[in-house]
Amino acid sequence: MWDQRFAGEAYFYGTQPNLFLTQQAHRIRPGGRVLAVADGEGRNGVWLASQGFDVVAVDSSQAGLAKTRRLAGERNVCLKTLEADLLDWDWPVGGFDAVVAIFIQFAGPDDRSGLFENIKQAVKPGGVVLMQGYRPEQVALGTGGPPDPEHLYTEPMLREAFGDFDIEHLEAHDSDIREGVGHAGRSALIDLVARKPGG
Ligand SMILES: C[S@@+](CC[C@H](N)C(=O)[O-])C[C@H]1O[C@@H](n2cnc3c(N)ncnc32)[C@H](O)[C@@H]1O
């Protein structure tokens, strides 16, 4: 499904970085190692690399990763691309200053807690998780995201999942976003910045 979606010349979610990411990236250690999970066609990973971070972009879509490399070439930046199924991956432990997880709502309730635990485990003490996703109210808006509300995030869900991290920012909001044709219009969003204690 994702390879088909990413097959064309156009970037389905555009080539500009996610706004939340650009607003919160200052919380990542300058020059730090960043794991951009389910990074799609690379708009976020490539932007992070352009800001001086050492980026690994992981996704299961070969087409997405090929476009990530193309975008990186056009922007004259370097990052590492990795093809992996994040639900069946030998996740790194503690090696990253940040994990960036923007619209990774392919995981339903059965897979979500394991995925979140792996994300948390990949972060070094003192590192951060930057996450943005849709809330269940998004289903009625129909401007992007999976149609199943069980895949979407609520504030109590994220507060509980990241309860052992310091939550520096957690905000539910309705905003107009324009990210290619994939995310277009009024959207029910939730933003999280959570820092691993220690470090
Ligand atoms: C909504 S897109 C978001 C892409 C990117 N984060 C962005 O904001 O532009 C979801 C991404 O999840 C990836 N994906 C879906 N299932 C996956 C899995 N099991 N493992 C790794 N990536 C997956 C898709 O290939 C797609 O790139």
mmCIF file of C-alpha atoms and ligand atoms in Angstrom:
data_model
loop_
_atom_site.group_PDB
_atom_site.id
_atom_site.type_symbol
_atom_site.label_atom_id
_atom_site.label_comp_id
_atom_site.label_asym_id
_atom_site.label_seq_id
_atom_site.Cartn_x
_atom_site.Cartn_y
_atom_site.Cartn_z
ATOM 1 C CA MET A 1 0.000 0.000 0.000
ATOM 2 C CA TRP A 2 2.732 2.494 0.981
ATOM 3 C CA ASP A 3 4.925 1.673 -2.002
ATOM 4 C CA GLN A 4 1.955 2.369 -4.292
ATOM 5 C CA ARG A 5 1.222 5.617 -2.510
ATOM 6 C CA PHE A 6 4.828 6.746 -2.812
ATOM 7 C CA ALA A 7 5.314 5.472 -6.391
ATOM 8 C CA GLY A 8 4.683 8.764 -8.239
ATOM 9 C CA GLU A 9 7.052 11.660 -8.790
ATOM 10 C CA ALA A 10 5.189 13.889 -6.356
ATOM 11 C CA TYR A 11 5.818 13.659 -2.628
ATOM 12 C CA PHE A 12 2.565 12.464 -1.041
ATOM 13 C CA TYR A 13 3.165 14.446 2.184
ATOM 14 C CA GLY A 14 5.174 17.159 0.446
ATOM 15 C CA THR A 15 8.838 17.961 0.840
ATOM 16 C CA GLN A 16 8.553 20.522 3.650
ATOM 17 C CA PRO A 17 9.138 19.337 7.213
ATOM 18 C CA ASN A 18 6.329 18.915 9.695
ATOM 19 C CA LEU A 19 5.680 22.192 11.554
ATOM 20 C CA PHE A 20 5.626 20.647 15.039
ATOM 21 C CA LEU A 21 9.017 19.078 14.344
ATOM 22 C CA THR A 22 10.538 22.393 13.250
ATOM 23 C CA GLN A 23 9.142 24.090 16.365
ATOM 24 C CA GLN A 24 10.423 21.436 18.793
ATOM 25 C CA ALA A 25 13.719 20.297 17.256
ATOM 26 C CA HIS A 26 15.614 22.744 19.504
ATOM 27 C CA ARG A 27 15.036 20.227 22.313
ATOM 28 C CA ILE A 28 17.398 17.742 20.623
ATOM 29 C CA ARG A 29 21.095 17.931 21.518
ATOM 30 C CA PRO A 30 22.808 19.934 18.732
ATOM 31 C CA GLY A 31 24.488 17.587 16.273
ATOM 32 C CA GLY A 32 22.899 14.613 18.042
ATOM 33 C CA ARG A 33 21.935 11.231 16.604
ATOM 34 C CA VAL A 34 18.295 11.098 15.521
ATOM 35 C CA LEU A 35 16.224 8.070 14.571
ATOM 36 C CA ALA A 36 13.368 9.143 12.280
ATOM 37 C CA VAL A 37 10.923 6.243 12.403
ATOM 38 C CA ALA A 38 8.435 5.538 9.604
ATOM 39 C CA ASP A 39 9.965 8.543 7.872
ATOM 40 C CA GLY A 40 8.112 7.944 4.594
ATOM 41 C CA GLU A 41 9.549 9.955 1.708
ATOM 42 C CA GLY A 42 12.003 11.694 3.997
ATOM 43 C CA ARG A 43 10.679 15.233 4.391
ATOM 44 C CA ASN A 44 11.444 15.170 8.133
ATOM 45 C CA GLY A 45 14.650 13.123 8.143
ATOM 46 C CA VAL A 46 16.156 15.224 5.353
ATOM 47 C CA TRP A 47 15.242 18.457 7.139
ATOM 48 C CA LEU A 48 16.805 17.168 10.371
ATOM 49 C CA ALA A 49 19.993 16.301 8.469
ATOM 50 C CA SER A 50 20.017 19.839 7.033
ATOM 51 C CA GLN A 51 19.976 21.130 10.628
ATOM 52 C CA GLY A 52 23.189 19.252 11.431
ATOM 53 C CA PHE A 53 21.774 16.143 13.064
ATOM 54 C CA ASP A 54 23.162 12.670 12.351
ATOM 55 C CA VAL A 55 20.006 10.997 11.029
ATOM 56 C CA VAL A 56 18.911 7.421 10.479
ATOM 57 C CA ALA A 57 15.606 7.257 8.598
ATOM 58 C CA VAL A 58 13.745 3.948 8.854
ATOM 59 C CA ASP A 59 10.688 2.877 6.889
ATOM 60 C CA SER A 60 9.240 -0.297 5.408
ATOM 61 C CA SER A 61 8.601 1.300 2.000
ATOM 62 C CA GLN A 62 11.368 0.951 -0.568
ATOM 63 C CA ALA A 63 9.713 3.620 -2.701
ATOM 64 C CA GLY A 64 9.642 6.003 0.259
ATOM 65 C CA LEU A 65 13.307 5.383 1.050
ATOM 66 C CA ALA A 66 14.295 5.898 -2.601
ATOM 67 C CA LYS A 67 12.548 9.266 -2.548
ATOM 68 C CA THR A 68 14.235 10.081 0.761
ATOM 69 C CA ARG A 69 17.614 9.548 -0.885
ATOM 70 C CA ARG A 70 16.528 11.649 -3.864
ATOM 71 C CA LEU A 71 15.399 14.510 -1.620
ATOM 72 C CA ALA A 72 18.635 14.307 0.375
ATOM 73 C CA GLY A 73 20.617 14.535 -2.882
ATOM 74 C CA GLU A 74 18.609 17.555 -4.013
ATOM 75 C CA ARG A 75 19.194 19.255 -0.661
ATOM 76 C CA ASN A 76 22.834 18.192 -0.589
ATOM 77 C CA VAL A 77 22.620 16.501 2.806
ATOM 78 C CA CYS A 78 23.585 13.052 4.088
ATOM 79 C CA LEU A 79 21.518 10.651 6.128
ATOM 80 C CA LYS A 80 21.341 6.887 6.500
ATOM 81 C CA THR A 81 18.259 5.086 5.156
ATOM 82 C CA LEU A 82 17.179 1.707 6.496
ATOM 83 C CA GLU A 83 14.409 -0.582 5.276
ATOM 84 C CA ALA A 84 12.678 -2.338 8.166
ATOM 85 C CA ASP A 85 9.310 -3.428 9.463
ATOM 86 C CA LEU A 86 9.180 -1.534 12.751
ATOM 87 C CA LEU A 87 6.842 -4.150 14.199
ATOM 88 C CA ASP A 88 9.467 -6.839 13.626
ATOM 89 C CA TRP A 89 12.814 -5.071 13.931
ATOM 90 C CA ASP A 90 15.859 -5.585 16.066
ATOM 91 C CA TRP A 91 15.560 -2.119 17.595
ATOM 92 C CA PRO A 92 18.673 -0.256 18.736
ATOM 93 C CA VAL A 93 19.032 0.286 22.472
ATOM 94 C CA GLY A 94 19.945 3.657 23.885
ATOM 95 C CA GLY A 95 21.940 4.962 20.932
ATOM 96 C CA PHE A 96 19.886 8.004 19.974
ATOM 97 C CA ASP A 97 19.558 11.554 21.273
ATOM 98 C CA ALA A 98 16.068 11.630 19.789
ATOM 99 C CA VAL A 99 13.454 9.476 18.172
ATOM 100 C CA VAL A 100 11.192 11.412 15.817
ATOM 101 C CA ALA A 101 7.822 9.755 15.221
ATOM 102 C CA ILE A 102 5.582 11.875 13.011
ATOM 103 C CA PHE A 103 2.312 10.238 11.925
ATOM 104 C CA ILE A 104 3.343 6.657 12.612
ATOM 105 C CA GLN A 105 -0.218 5.464 13.283
ATOM 106 C CA PHE A 106 0.040 2.265 11.255
ATOM 107 C CA ALA A 107 0.083 0.406 14.594
ATOM 108 C CA GLY A 108 -3.217 -0.589 16.166
ATOM 109 C CA PRO A 109 -3.815 -1.270 19.859
ATOM 110 C CA ASP A 110 -2.197 -4.728 19.770
ATOM 111 C CA ASP A 111 1.102 -3.395 18.438
ATOM 112 C CA ARG A 112 1.197 0.106 19.853
ATOM 113 C CA SER A 113 2.543 -0.531 23.352
ATOM 114 C CA GLY A 114 5.413 -2.673 22.023
ATOM 115 C CA LEU A 115 6.208 -0.031 19.413
ATOM 116 C CA PHE A 116 6.215 2.740 22.029
ATOM 117 C CA GLU A 117 8.433 0.674 24.340
ATOM 118 C CA ASN A 118 10.934 0.144 21.510
ATOM 119 C CA ILE A 119 10.924 3.859 20.725
ATOM 120 C CA LYS A 120 11.590 4.667 24.383
ATOM 121 C CA GLN A 121 14.345 2.079 24.563
ATOM 122 C CA ALA A 122 16.143 3.546 21.531
ATOM 123 C CA VAL A 123 16.577 6.906 23.298
ATOM 124 C CA LYS A 124 19.630 7.619 25.463
ATOM 125 C CA PRO A 125 19.092 8.890 29.012
ATOM 126 C CA GLY A 126 18.516 12.630 28.598
ATOM 127 C CA GLY A 127 17.275 12.156 25.022
ATOM 128 C CA VAL A 128 13.808 12.989 23.708
ATOM 129 C CA VAL A 129 10.897 11.539 21.806
ATOM 130 C CA LEU A 130 9.133 13.972 19.469
ATOM 131 C CA MET A 131 5.788 12.583 18.341
ATOM 132 C CA GLN A 132 2.806 13.974 16.459
ATOM 133 C CA GLY A 133 -0.306 12.058 15.527
ATOM 134 C CA TYR A 134 -4.032 12.336 15.036
ATOM 135 C CA ARG A 135 -6.681 12.109 17.745
ATOM 136 C CA PRO A 136 -9.893 10.049 17.290
ATOM 137 C CA GLU A 137 -11.795 13.261 16.395
ATOM 138 C CA GLN A 138 -9.815 13.198 13.133
ATOM 139 C CA VAL A 139 -11.937 10.384 11.684
ATOM 140 C CA ALA A 140 -14.914 12.754 11.268
ATOM 141 C CA LEU A 141 -12.691 15.450 9.725
ATOM 142 C CA GLY A 142 -11.378 13.037 7.062
ATOM 143 C CA THR A 143 -8.367 15.153 6.090
ATOM 144 C CA GLY A 144 -5.735 12.452 6.557
ATOM 145 C CA GLY A 145 -4.679 9.515 8.674
ATOM 146 C CA PRO A 146 -6.039 6.011 9.131
ATOM 147 C CA PRO A 147 -9.837 5.644 9.240
ATOM 148 C CA ASP A 148 -9.765 3.409 12.323
ATOM 149 C CA PRO A 149 -9.992 5.482 15.547
ATOM 150 C CA GLU A 150 -8.288 2.644 17.441
ATOM 151 C CA HIS A 151 -5.041 3.664 15.733
ATOM 152 C CA LEU A 152 -5.255 7.249 16.940
ATOM 153 C CA TYR A 153 -3.917 8.827 20.131
ATOM 154 C CA THR A 154 -5.558 10.445 23.113
ATOM 155 C CA GLU A 155 -3.932 12.581 25.769
ATOM 156 C CA PRO A 156 -4.421 9.983 28.575
ATOM 157 C CA MET A 157 -2.993 7.272 26.298
ATOM 158 C CA LEU A 158 0.234 9.198 25.654
ATOM 159 C CA ARG A 159 0.476 10.383 29.266
ATOM 160 C CA GLU A 160 0.330 6.764 30.409
ATOM 161 C CA ALA A 161 2.613 5.334 27.707
ATOM 162 C CA PHE A 162 5.308 7.941 28.460
ATOM 163 C CA GLY A 163 4.652 8.088 32.203
ATOM 164 C CA ASP A 164 8.218 7.036 32.971
ATOM 165 C CA PHE A 165 9.568 9.930 30.862
ATOM 166 C CA ASP A 166 9.423 13.634 31.707
ATOM 167 C CA ILE A 167 6.627 15.044 29.601
ATOM 168 C CA GLU A 168 7.876 18.459 28.486
ATOM 169 C CA HIS A 169 5.020 19.170 26.108
ATOM 170 C CA LEU A 170 1.687 17.459 25.465
ATOM 171 C CA GLU A 171 -0.907 19.369 23.519
ATOM 172 C CA ALA A 172 -4.118 18.370 21.777
ATOM 173 C CA HIS A 173 -5.157 20.928 19.177
ATOM 174 C CA ASP A 174 -7.156 21.391 16.001
ATOM 175 C CA SER A 175 -5.043 23.002 13.300
ATOM 176 C CA ASP A 176 -5.022 23.537 9.555
ATOM 177 C CA ILE A 177 -2.191 21.621 7.972
ATOM 178 C CA ARG A 178 -1.012 21.411 4.356
ATOM 179 C CA GLU A 179 1.380 18.502 3.934
ATOM 180 C CA GLY A 180 1.110 17.439 0.294
ATOM 181 C CA VAL A 181 -2.172 15.806 -0.687
ATOM 182 C CA GLY A 182 -1.890 13.328 2.188
ATOM 183 C CA HIS A 183 -2.590 15.719 5.056
ATOM 184 C CA ALA A 184 -4.716 18.619 3.924
ATOM 185 C CA GLY A 185 -7.071 20.719 5.994
ATOM 186 C CA ARG A 186 -8.462 21.030 9.489
ATOM 187 C CA SER A 187 -6.912 18.282 11.596
ATOM 188 C CA ALA A 188 -7.341 16.930 15.130
ATOM 189 C CA LEU A 189 -3.741 16.604 16.279
ATOM 190 C CA ILE A 190 -1.786 15.719 19.366
ATOM 191 C CA ASP A 191 1.844 16.657 20.006
ATOM 192 C CA LEU A 192 4.217 15.064 22.497
ATOM 193 C CA VAL A 193 7.721 15.868 23.658
ATOM 194 C CA ALA A 194 8.929 13.402 26.295
ATOM 195 C CA ARG A 195 12.440 13.205 27.743
ATOM 196 C CA LYS A 196 14.079 10.110 29.150
ATOM 197 C CA PRO A 197 15.255 10.742 32.712
ATOM 198 C CA GLY A 198 18.979 10.709 33.444
ATOM 199 C CA GLY A 199 21.870 11.575 31.202
HETATM 200 C C1 LIG B 1 1.480 8.524 7.334
HETATM 201 S S1 LIG B 1 3.040 8.030 6.689
HETATM 202 C C2 LIG B 1 4.102 9.178 7.510
HETATM 203 C C3 LIG B 1 5.415 9.359 6.850
HETATM 204 C C4 LIG B 1 6.317 10.401 7.509
HETATM 205 N N1 LIG B 1 6.533 10.157 8.919
HETATM 206 C C5 LIG B 1 5.798 11.785 7.304
HETATM 207 O O1 LIG B 1 5.274 12.373 8.264
HETATM 208 O O2 LIG B 1 5.894 12.289 6.177
HETATM 209 C C6 LIG B 1 3.286 6.483 7.565
HETATM 210 C C7 LIG B 1 4.596 5.777 7.219
HETATM 211 O O3 LIG B 1 4.656 4.568 7.965
HETATM 212 C C8 LIG B 1 5.336 3.609 7.178
HETATM 213 N N2 LIG B 1 5.013 2.291 7.714
HETATM 214 C C9 LIG B 1 3.811 1.672 7.736
HETATM 215 N N3 LIG B 1 3.904 0.467 8.357
HETATM 216 C C10 LIG B 1 5.207 0.332 8.720
HETATM 217 C C11 LIG B 1 5.931 -0.675 9.396
HETATM 218 N N4 LIG B 1 5.337 -1.798 9.830
HETATM 219 N N5 LIG B 1 7.255 -0.485 9.591
HETATM 220 C C12 LIG B 1 7.882 0.634 9.147
HETATM 221 N N6 LIG B 1 7.237 1.638 8.519
HETATM 222 C C13 LIG B 1 5.913 1.477 8.311
HETATM 223 C C14 LIG B 1 4.831 3.848 5.769
HETATM 224 O O4 LIG B 1 5.670 3.310 4.790
HETATM 225 C C15 LIG B 1 4.761 5.378 5.767
HETATM 226 O O5 LIG B 1 5.963 5.907 5.288
#
